[in-house]
PDB file of N, CA and C in Angstrom:
ATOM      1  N   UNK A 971     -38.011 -35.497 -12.745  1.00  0.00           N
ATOM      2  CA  UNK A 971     -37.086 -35.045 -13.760  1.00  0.00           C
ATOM      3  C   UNK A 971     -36.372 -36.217 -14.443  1.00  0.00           C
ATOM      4  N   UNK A 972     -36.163 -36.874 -13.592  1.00  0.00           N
ATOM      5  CA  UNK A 972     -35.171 -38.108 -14.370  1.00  0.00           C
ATOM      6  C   UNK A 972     -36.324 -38.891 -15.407  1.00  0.00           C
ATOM      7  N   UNK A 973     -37.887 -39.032 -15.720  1.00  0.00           N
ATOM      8  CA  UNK A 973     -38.465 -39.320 -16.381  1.00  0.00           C
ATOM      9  C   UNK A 973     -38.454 -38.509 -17.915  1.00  0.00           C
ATOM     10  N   UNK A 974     -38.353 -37.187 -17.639  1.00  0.00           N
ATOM     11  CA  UNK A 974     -37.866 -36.056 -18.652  1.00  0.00           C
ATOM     12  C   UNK A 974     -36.922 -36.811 -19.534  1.00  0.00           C
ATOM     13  N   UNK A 975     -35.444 -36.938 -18.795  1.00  0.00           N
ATOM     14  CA  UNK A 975     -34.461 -37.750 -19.431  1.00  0.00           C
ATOM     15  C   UNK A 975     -34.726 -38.522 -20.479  1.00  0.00           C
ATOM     16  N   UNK A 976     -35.145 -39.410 -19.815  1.00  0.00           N
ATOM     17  CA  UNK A 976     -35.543 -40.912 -20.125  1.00  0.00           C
ATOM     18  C   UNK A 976     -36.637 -40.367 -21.417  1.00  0.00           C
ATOM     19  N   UNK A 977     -37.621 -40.021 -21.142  1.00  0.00           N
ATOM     20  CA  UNK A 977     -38.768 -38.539 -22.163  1.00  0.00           C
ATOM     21  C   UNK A 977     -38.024 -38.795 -23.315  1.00  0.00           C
ATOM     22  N   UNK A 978     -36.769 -38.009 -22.935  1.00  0.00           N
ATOM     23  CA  UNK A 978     -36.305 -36.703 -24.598  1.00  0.00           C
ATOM     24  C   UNK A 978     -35.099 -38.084 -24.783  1.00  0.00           C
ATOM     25  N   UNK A 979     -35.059 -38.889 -24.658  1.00  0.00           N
ATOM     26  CA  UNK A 979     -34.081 -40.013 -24.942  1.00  0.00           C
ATOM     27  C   UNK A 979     -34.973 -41.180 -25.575  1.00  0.00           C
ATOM     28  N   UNK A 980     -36.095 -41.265 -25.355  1.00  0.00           N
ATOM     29  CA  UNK A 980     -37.202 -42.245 -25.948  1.00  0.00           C
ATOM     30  C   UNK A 980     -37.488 -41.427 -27.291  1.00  0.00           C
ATOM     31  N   UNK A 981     -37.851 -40.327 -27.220  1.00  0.00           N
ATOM     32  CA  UNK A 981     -37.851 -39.248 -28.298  1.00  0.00           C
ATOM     33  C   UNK A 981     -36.937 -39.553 -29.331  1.00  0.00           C
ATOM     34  N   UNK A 982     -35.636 -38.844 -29.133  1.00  0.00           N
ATOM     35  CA  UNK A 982     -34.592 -39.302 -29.780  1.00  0.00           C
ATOM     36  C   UNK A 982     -34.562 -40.215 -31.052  1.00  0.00           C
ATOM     37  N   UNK A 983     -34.887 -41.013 -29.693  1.00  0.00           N
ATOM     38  CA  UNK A 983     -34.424 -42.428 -30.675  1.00  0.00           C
ATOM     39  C   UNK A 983     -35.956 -42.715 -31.669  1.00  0.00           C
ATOM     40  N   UNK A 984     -36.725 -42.444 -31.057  1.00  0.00           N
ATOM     41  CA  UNK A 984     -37.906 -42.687 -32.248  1.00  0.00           C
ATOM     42  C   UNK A 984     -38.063 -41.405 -33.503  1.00  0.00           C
ATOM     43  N   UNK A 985     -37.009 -40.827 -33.306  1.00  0.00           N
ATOM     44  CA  UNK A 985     -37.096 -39.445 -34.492  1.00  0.00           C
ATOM     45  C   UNK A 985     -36.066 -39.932 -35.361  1.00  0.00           C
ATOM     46  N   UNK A 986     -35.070 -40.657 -34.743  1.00  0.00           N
ATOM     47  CA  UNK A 986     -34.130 -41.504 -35.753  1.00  0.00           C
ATOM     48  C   UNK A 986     -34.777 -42.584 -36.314  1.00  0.00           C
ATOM     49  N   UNK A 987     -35.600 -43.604 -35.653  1.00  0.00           N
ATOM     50  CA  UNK A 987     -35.935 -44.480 -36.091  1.00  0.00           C
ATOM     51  C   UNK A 987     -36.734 -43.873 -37.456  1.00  0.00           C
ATOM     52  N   UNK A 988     -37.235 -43.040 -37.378  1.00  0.00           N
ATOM     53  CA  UNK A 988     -38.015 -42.415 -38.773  1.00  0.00           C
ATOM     54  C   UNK A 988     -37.141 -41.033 -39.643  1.00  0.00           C
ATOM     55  N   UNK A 989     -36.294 -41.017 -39.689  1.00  0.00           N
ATOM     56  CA  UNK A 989     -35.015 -40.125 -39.704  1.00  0.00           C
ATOM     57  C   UNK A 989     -35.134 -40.197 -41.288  1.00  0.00           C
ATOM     58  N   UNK A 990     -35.599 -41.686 -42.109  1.00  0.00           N
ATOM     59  CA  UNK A 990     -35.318 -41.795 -43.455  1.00  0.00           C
ATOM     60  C   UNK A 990     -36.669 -41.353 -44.565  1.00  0.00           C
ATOM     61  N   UNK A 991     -37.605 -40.920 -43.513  1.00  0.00           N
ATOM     62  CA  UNK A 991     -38.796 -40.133 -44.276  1.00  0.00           C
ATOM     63  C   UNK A 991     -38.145 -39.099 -44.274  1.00  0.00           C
ATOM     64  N   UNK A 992     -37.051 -38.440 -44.286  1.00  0.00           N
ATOM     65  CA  UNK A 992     -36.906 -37.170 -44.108  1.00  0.00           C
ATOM     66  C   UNK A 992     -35.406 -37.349 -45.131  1.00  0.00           C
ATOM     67  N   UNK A 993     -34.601 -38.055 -45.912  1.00  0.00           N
ATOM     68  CA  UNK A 993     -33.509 -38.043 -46.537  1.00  0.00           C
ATOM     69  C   UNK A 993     -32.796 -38.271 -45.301  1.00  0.00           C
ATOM     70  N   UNK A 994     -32.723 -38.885 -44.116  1.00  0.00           N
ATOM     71  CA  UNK A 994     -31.488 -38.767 -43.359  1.00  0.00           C
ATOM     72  C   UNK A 994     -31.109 -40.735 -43.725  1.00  0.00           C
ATOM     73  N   UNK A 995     -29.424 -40.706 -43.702  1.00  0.00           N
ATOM     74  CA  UNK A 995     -29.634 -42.448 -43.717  1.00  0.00           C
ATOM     75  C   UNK A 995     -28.365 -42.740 -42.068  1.00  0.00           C
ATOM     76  N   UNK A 996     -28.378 -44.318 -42.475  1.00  0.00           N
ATOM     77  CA  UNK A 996     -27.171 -44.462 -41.180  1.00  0.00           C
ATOM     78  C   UNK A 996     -28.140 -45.365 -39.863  1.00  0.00           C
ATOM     79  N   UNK A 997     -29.465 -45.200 -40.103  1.00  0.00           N
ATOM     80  CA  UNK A 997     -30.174 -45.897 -38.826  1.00  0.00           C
ATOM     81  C   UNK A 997     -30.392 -47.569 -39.482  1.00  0.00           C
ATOM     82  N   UNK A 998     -30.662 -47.757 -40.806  1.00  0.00           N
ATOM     83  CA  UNK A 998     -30.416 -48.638 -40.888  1.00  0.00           C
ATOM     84  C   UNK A 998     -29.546 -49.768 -40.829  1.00  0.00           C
ATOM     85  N   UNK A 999     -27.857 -49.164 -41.023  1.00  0.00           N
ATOM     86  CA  UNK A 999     -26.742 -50.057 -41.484  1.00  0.00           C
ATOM     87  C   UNK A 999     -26.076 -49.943 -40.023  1.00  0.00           C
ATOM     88  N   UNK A1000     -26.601 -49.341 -38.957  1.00  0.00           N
ATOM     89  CA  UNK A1000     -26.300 -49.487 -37.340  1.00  0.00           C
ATOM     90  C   UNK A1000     -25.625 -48.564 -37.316  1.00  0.00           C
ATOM     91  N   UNK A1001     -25.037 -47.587 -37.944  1.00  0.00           N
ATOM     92  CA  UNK A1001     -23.993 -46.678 -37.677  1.00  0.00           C
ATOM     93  C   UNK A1001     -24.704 -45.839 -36.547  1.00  0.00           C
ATOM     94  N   UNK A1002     -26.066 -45.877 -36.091  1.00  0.00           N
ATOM     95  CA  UNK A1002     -26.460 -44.674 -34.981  1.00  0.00           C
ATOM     96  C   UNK A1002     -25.711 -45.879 -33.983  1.00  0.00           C
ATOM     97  N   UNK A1003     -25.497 -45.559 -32.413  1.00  0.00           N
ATOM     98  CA  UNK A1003     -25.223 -46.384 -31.708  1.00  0.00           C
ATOM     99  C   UNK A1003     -25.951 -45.520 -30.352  1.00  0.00           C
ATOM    100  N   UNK A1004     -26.276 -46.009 -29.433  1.00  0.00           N
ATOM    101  CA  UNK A1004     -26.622 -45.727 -28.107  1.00  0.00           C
ATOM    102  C   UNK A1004     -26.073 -46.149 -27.268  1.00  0.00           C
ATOM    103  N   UNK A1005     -25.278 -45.710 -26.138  1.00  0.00           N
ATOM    104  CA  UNK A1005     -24.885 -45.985 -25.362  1.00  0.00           C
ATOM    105  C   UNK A1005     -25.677 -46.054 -23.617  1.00  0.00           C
ATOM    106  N   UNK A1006     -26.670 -47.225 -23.238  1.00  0.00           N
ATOM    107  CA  UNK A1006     -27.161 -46.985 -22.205  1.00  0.00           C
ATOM    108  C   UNK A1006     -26.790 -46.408 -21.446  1.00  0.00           C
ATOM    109  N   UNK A1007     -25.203 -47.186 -20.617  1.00  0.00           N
ATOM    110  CA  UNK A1007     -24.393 -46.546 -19.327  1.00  0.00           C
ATOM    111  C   UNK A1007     -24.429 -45.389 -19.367  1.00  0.00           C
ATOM    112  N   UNK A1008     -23.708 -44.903 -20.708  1.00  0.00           N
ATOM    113  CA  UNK A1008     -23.609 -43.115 -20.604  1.00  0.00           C
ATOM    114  C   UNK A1008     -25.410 -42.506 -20.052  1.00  0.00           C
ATOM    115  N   UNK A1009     -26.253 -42.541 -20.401  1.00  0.00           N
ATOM    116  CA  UNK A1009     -27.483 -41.859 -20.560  1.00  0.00           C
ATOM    117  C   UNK A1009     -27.620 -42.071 -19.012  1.00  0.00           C
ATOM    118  N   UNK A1010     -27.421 -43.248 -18.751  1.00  0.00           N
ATOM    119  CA  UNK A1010     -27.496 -43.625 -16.898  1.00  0.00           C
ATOM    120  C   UNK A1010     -26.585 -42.743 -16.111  1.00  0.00           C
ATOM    121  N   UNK A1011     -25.424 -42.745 -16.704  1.00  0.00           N
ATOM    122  CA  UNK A1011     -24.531 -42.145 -15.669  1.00  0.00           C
ATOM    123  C   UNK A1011     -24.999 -40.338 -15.853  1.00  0.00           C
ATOM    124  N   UNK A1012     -25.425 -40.129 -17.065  1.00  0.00           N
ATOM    125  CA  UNK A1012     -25.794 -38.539 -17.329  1.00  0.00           C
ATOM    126  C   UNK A1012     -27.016 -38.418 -16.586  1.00  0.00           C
ATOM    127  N   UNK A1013     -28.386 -39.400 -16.265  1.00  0.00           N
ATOM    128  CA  UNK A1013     -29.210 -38.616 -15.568  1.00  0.00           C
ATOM    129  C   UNK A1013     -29.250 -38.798 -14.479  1.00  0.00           C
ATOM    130  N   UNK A1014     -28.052 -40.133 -13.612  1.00  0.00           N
ATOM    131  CA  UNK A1014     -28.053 -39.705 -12.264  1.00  0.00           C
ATOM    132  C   UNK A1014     -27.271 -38.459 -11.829  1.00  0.00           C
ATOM    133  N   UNK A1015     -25.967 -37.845 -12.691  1.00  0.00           N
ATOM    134  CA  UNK A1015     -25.437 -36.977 -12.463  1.00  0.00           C
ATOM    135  C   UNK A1015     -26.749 -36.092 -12.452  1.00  0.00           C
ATOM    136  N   UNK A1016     -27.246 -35.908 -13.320  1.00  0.00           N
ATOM    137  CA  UNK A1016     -28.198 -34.596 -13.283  1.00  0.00           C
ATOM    138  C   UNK A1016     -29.188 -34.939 -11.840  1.00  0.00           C
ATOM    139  N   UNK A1017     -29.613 -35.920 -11.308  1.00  0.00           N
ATOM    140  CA  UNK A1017     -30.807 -36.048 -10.161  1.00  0.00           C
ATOM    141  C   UNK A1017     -29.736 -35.421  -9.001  1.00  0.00           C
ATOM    142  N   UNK A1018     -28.339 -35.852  -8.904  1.00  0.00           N
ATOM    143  CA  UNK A1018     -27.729 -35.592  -7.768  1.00  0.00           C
ATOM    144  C   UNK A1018     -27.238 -33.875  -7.893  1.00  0.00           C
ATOM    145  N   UNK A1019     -26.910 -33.345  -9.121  1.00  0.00           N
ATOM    146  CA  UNK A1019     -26.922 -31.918  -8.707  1.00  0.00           C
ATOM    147  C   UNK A1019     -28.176 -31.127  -8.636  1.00  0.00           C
ATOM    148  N   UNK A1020     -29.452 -31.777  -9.495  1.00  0.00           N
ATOM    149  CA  UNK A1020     -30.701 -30.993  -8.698  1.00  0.00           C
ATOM    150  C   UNK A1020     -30.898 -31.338  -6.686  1.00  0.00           C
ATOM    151  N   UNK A1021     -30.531 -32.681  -6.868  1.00  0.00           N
ATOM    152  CA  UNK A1021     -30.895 -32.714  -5.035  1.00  0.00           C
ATOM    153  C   UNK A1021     -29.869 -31.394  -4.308  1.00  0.00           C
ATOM    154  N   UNK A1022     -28.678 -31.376  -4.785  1.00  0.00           N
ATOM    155  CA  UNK A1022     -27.890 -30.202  -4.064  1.00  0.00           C
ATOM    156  C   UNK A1022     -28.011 -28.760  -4.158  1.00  0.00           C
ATOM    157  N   UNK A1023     -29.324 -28.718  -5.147  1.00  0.00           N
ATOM    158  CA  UNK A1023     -29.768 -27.443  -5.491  1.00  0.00           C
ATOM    159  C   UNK A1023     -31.024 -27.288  -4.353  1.00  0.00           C
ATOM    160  N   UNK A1024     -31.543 -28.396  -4.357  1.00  0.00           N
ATOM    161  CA  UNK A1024     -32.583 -28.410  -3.421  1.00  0.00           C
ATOM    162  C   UNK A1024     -32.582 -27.873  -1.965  1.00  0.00           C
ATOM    163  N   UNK A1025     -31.202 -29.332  -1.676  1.00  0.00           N
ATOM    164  CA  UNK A1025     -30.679 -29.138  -0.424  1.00  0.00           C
ATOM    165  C   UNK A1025     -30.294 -27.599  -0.289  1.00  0.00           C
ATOM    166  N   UNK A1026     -29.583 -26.953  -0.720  1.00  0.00           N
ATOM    167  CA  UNK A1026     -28.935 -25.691  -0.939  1.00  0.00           C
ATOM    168  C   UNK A1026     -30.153 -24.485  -0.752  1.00  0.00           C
ATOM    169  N   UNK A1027     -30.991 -25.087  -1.265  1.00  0.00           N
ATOM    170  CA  UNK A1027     -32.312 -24.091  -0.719  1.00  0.00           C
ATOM    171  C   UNK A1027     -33.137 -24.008   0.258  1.00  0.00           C
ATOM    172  N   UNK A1028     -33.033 -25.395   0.271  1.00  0.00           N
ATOM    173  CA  UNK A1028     -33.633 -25.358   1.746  1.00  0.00           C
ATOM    174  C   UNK A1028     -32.638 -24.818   3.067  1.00  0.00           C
ATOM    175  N   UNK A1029     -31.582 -25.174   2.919  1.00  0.00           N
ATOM    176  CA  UNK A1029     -30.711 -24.592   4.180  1.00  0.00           C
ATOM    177  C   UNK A1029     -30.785 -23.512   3.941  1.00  0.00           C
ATOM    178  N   UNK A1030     -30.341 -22.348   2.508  1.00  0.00           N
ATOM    179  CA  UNK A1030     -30.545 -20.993   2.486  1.00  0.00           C
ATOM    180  C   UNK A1030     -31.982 -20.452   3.377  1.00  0.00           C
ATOM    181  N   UNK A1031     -33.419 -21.000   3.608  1.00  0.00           N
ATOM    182  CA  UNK A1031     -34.624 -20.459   3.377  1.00  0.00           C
ATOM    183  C   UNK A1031     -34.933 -20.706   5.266  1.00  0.00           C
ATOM    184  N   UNK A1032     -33.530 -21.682   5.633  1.00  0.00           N
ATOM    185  CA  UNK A1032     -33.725 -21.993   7.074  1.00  0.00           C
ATOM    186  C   UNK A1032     -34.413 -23.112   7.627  1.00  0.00           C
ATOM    187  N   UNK A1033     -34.994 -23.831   6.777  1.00  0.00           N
ATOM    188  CA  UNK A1033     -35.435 -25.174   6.777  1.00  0.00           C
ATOM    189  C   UNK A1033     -34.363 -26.359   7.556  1.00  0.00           C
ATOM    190  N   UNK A1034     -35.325 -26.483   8.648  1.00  0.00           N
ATOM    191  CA  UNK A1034     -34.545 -27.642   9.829  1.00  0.00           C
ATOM    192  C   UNK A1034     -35.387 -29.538   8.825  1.00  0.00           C
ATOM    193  N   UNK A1035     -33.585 -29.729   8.369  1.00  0.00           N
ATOM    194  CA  UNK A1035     -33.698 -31.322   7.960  1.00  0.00           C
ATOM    195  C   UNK A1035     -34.147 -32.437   9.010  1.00  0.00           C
ATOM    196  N   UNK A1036     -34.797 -33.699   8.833  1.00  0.00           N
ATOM    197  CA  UNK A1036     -34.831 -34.430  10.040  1.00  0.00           C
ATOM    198  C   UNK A1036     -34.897 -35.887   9.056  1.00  0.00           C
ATOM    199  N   UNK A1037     -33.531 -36.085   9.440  1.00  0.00           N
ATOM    200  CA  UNK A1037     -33.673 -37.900   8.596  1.00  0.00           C
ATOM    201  C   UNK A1037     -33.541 -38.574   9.216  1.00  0.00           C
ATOM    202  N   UNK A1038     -34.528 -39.942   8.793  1.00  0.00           N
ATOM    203  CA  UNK A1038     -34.620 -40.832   9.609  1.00  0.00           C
ATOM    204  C   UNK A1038     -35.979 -41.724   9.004  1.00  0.00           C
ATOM    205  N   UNK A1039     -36.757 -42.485   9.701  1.00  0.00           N
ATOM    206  CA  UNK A1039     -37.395 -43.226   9.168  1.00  0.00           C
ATOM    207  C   UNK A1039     -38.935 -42.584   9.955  1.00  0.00           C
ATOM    208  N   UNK A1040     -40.109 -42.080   9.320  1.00  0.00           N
ATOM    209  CA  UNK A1040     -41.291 -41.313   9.663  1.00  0.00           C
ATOM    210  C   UNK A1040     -42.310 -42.494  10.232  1.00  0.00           C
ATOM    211  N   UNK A1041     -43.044 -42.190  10.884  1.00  0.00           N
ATOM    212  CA  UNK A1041     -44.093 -42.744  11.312  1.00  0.00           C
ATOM    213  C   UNK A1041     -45.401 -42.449  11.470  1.00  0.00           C
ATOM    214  N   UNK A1042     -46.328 -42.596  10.634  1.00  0.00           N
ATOM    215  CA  UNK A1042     -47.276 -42.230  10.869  1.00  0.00           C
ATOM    216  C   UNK A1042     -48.480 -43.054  11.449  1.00  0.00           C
ATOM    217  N   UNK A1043     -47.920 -43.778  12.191  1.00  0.00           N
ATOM    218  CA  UNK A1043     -49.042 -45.177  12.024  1.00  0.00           C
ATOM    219  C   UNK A1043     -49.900 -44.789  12.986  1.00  0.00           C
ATOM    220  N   UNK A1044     -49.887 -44.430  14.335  1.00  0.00           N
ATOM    221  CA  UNK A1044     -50.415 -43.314  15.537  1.00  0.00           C
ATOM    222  C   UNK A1044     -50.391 -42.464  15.485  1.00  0.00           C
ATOM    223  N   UNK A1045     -51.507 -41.686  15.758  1.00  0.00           N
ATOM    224  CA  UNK A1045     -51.632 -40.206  15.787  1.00  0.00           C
ATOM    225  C   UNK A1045     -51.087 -39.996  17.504  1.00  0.00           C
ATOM    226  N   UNK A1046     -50.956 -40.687  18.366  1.00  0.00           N
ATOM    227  CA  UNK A1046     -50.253 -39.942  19.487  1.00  0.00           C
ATOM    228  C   UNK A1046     -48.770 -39.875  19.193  1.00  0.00           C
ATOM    229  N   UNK A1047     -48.306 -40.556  18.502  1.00  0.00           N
ATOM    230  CA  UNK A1047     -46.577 -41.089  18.098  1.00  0.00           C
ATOM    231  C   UNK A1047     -46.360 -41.209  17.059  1.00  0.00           C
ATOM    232  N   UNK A1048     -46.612 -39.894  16.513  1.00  0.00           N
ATOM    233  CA  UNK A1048     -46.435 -39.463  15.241  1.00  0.00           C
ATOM    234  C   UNK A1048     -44.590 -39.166  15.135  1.00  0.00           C
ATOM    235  N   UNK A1049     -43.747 -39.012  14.430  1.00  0.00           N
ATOM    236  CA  UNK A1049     -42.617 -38.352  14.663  1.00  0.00           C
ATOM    237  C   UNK A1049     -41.174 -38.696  13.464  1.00  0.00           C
ATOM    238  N   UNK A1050     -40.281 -38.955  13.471  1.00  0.00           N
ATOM    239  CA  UNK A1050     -39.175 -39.549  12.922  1.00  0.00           C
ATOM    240  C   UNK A1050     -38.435 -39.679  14.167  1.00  0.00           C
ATOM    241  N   UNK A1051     -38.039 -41.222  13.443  1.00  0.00           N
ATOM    242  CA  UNK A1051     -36.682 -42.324  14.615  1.00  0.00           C
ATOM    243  C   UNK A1051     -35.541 -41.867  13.800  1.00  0.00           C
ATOM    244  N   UNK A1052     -34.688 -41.076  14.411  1.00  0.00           N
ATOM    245  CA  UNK A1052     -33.019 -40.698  14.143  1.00  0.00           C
ATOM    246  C   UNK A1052     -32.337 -42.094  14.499  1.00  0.00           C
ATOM    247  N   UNK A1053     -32.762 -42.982  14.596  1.00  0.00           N
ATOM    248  CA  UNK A1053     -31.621 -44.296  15.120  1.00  0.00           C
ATOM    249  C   UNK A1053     -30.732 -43.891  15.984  1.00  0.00           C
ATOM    250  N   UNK A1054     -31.304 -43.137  16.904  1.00  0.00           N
ATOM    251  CA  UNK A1054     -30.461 -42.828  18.340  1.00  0.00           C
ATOM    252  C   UNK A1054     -29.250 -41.788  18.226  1.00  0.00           C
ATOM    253  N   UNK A1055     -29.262 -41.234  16.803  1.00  0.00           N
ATOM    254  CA  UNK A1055     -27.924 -39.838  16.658  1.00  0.00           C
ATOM    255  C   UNK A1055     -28.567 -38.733  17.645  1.00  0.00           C
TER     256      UNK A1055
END
């Protein structure tokens, strides 16, 4: 999703950049402005309330979490290391 963002924000700006085939003006004399930070701070806000939508479903559906670091390197000792919690 956060590529979406980034998507319809690359978009954007290339529909302005051609904005003056169409009678629109203002992209030339800089008056459009972009603000990176904002667009950053808007699509991590958006990644962190989809993860709590996620999270939120999975606990609704009964789904047991297990964090930690996975291992798959053996098939006898297969598992996740909780770092001893």
């Amino acid at each position: 999703v956060p590529k979406k963002v980034m998507w319809n924000a690359a978009s954007i700006s290339e529909t302005l950049h051609d904005m003056h085939h169409y009678g629109f003006s203002g992209y030339e004399s800089g008056a459009v402005r972009f603000d990176w930070g904002f667009i950053q701070r808007s699509r991590d806000a958006y990644i962190e309330r989809l993860n709590d939508i996620y999270d939120r479903n999975m606990i609704n559906s009964g789904v047991t979490r297990l964090t930690g670091k996975a291992s798959l390197a053996q098939s006898d000792n297969d598992g996740v290391d909780d770092g001893g919690v």
